[in-house]
C-alpha positions as a Markdown table, in Angstrom:
| # | Residue | x | y | z |
|---|---|---|---|---|
| 1 | Met | -0.7 | 2.7 | -10.4 |
| 2 | Leu | -0.9 | -0.8 | -9.0 |
| 3 | Pro | 1.1 | -2.4 | -11.9 |
| 4 | Glu | 3.9 | 0.0 | -11.1 |
| 5 | Leu | 3.7 | -0.7 | -7.4 |
| 6 | Phe | 3.9 | -4.4 | -8.0 |
| 7 | Lys | 7.0 | -3.9 | -10.2 |
| 8 | Ala | 8.6 | -1.8 | -7.5 |
| 9 | Ile | 8.1 | -4.4 | -4.8 |
| 10 | Lys | 8.7 | -7.6 | -6.7 |
| 11 | Asn | 12.3 | -7.9 | -5.5 |
| 12 | Ile | 11.6 | -6.8 | -2.0 |
| 13 | Pro | 10.9 | -9.7 | 0.4 |
| 14 | Asp | 8.0 | -9.8 | 2.8 |
| 15 | Thr | 6.0 | -7.0 | 1.3 |
| 16 | Glu | 2.2 | -6.7 | 1.5 |
| 17 | Val | -0.2 | -4.4 | -0.2 |
| 18 | Ile | -3.3 | -3.4 | 1.8 |
| 19 | Ile | -6.1 | -1.4 | 0.2 |
| 20 | Tyr | -8.8 | 0.2 | 2.2 |
| 21 | Asp | -12.0 | 0.8 | 0.2 |
| 22 | Asn | -13.7 | 3.9 | 1.6 |
| 23 | Asp | -17.2 | 2.7 | 0.8 |
| 24 | Ser | -16.9 | 2.9 | -3.0 |
| 25 | Lys | -20.2 | 2.9 | -4.9 |
| 26 | Asp | -18.7 | 1.3 | -8.1 |
| 27 | Glu | -17.4 | -2.1 | -8.8 |
| 28 | Ser | -13.7 | -1.2 | -8.2 |
| 29 | Ile | -13.3 | -3.3 | -5.1 |
| 30 | Gly | -14.5 | -6.5 | -6.9 |
| 31 | Trp | -12.3 | -5.7 | -9.9 |
| 32 | Leu | -9.3 | -5.1 | -7.6 |
| 33 | Gly | -9.8 | -8.4 | -5.8 |
| 34 | Ala | -10.1 | -10.3 | -9.1 |
| 35 | Lys | -7.2 | -8.6 | -10.9 |
| 36 | Tyr | -4.8 | -8.6 | -7.9 |
| 37 | Pro | -5.7 | -11.5 | -5.6 |
| 38 | Gln | -2.4 | -11.0 | -3.6 |
| 39 | Ile | -3.6 | -7.7 | -2.1 |
| 40 | Glu | -5.4 | -7.5 | 1.2 |
| 41 | Leu | -8.7 | -5.7 | 0.7 |
| 42 | Ile | -10.4 | -4.0 | 3.6 |
| 43 | Ser | -13.9 | -2.8 | 2.9 |
| 44 | Gly | -15.3 | 0.2 | 4.8 |
| 45 | Thr | -19.1 | -0.2 | 4.4 |
| 46 | Asp | -20.4 | 2.4 | 6.9 |
| 47 | Gly | -19.9 | 5.4 | 4.6 |
| 48 | Asn | -16.7 | 7.2 | 3.8 |
| 49 | Lys | -14.8 | 7.7 | 7.0 |
| 50 | Gly | -12.1 | 9.7 | 5.5 |
| 51 | Phe | -8.4 | 9.3 | 4.7 |
| 52 | Thr | -7.2 | 9.1 | 8.4 |
| 53 | Thr | -9.6 | 6.3 | 9.3 |
| 54 | Ala | -8.6 | 4.3 | 6.2 |
| 55 | Val | -4.9 | 4.7 | 7.0 |
| 56 | Asn | -5.3 | 3.8 | 10.6 |
| 57 | Val | -7.4 | 0.7 | 9.9 |
| 58 | Ala | -5.0 | -0.5 | 7.2 |
| 59 | Ala | -1.9 | 0.2 | 9.4 |
| 60 | Gln | -3.4 | -1.9 | 12.2 |
| 61 | Gln | -3.6 | -4.8 | 9.7 |
| 62 | Ala | 0.0 | -4.4 | 8.5 |
| 63 | Lys | 2.5 | -7.0 | 9.7 |
| 64 | Gly | 5.8 | -5.5 | 8.4 |
| 65 | Glu | 8.7 | -3.7 | 10.0 |
| 66 | Leu | 8.1 | -0.6 | 7.8 |
| 67 | Leu | 4.9 | 1.0 | 6.6 |
| 68 | Leu | 4.6 | 3.1 | 3.5 |
| 69 | Ile | 1.3 | 5.0 | 3.0 |
| 70 | Leu | 0.5 | 5.8 | -0.6 |
| 71 | Asn | -2.7 | 7.4 | -1.9 |
| 72 | Asn | -4.3 | 5.9 | -5.0 |
| 73 | Asp | -2.7 | 8.4 | -7.3 |
| 74 | Cys | 0.9 | 8.0 | -6.1 |
| 75 | Tyr | 3.7 | 6.5 | -8.1 |
| 76 | Ile | 7.0 | 5.2 | -6.6 |
| 77 | Ser | 9.7 | 3.6 | -8.7 |
| 78 | Ala | 11.6 | 0.5 | -7.7 |
| 79 | Glu | 14.8 | 2.4 | -7.3 |
| 80 | Ser | 13.2 | 5.1 | -5.1 |
| 81 | Leu | 11.6 | 2.4 | -2.9 |
| 82 | Ser | 14.8 | 0.5 | -2.5 |
| 83 | Arg | 16.7 | 3.6 | -1.6 |
| 84 | Leu | 14.1 | 4.6 | 1.0 |
| 85 | Ile | 14.1 | 1.1 | 2.6 |
| 86 | Arg | 17.9 | 1.0 | 2.7 |
| 87 | Phe | 18.0 | 4.5 | 4.2 |
| 88 | Leu | 15.4 | 3.6 | 6.9 |
| 89 | Lys | 17.2 | 0.4 | 7.8 |
| 90 | Glu | 20.6 | 2.2 | 8.0 |
| 91 | Asn | 19.1 | 5.1 | 10.1 |
| 92 | Pro | 16.5 | 3.5 | 12.4 |
| 93 | Asp | 16.2 | 6.7 | 14.5 |
| 94 | Cys | 14.5 | 8.6 | 11.6 |
| 95 | Ser | 11.6 | 6.2 | 11.0 |
């Protein structure tokens, strides 16, 4: 899903992608870092702490005005993402 995500954000300024690795036992974190050097990788090495911990740690690292949390099997199109950002900026009380 990362190729689709990068297509969706390529025309959106000041975006960052943060991935929290919840103590994977395979080589996925090394592969991700090599394939996508622009992402920020956070490695949880004290065992799988669960989704909530991963989200909270990654959110603390985020520097942007808006935060979108996606699980590893989520897909978002560029059009959907642009509409969401526009809506949130036009309606700041809802975010």
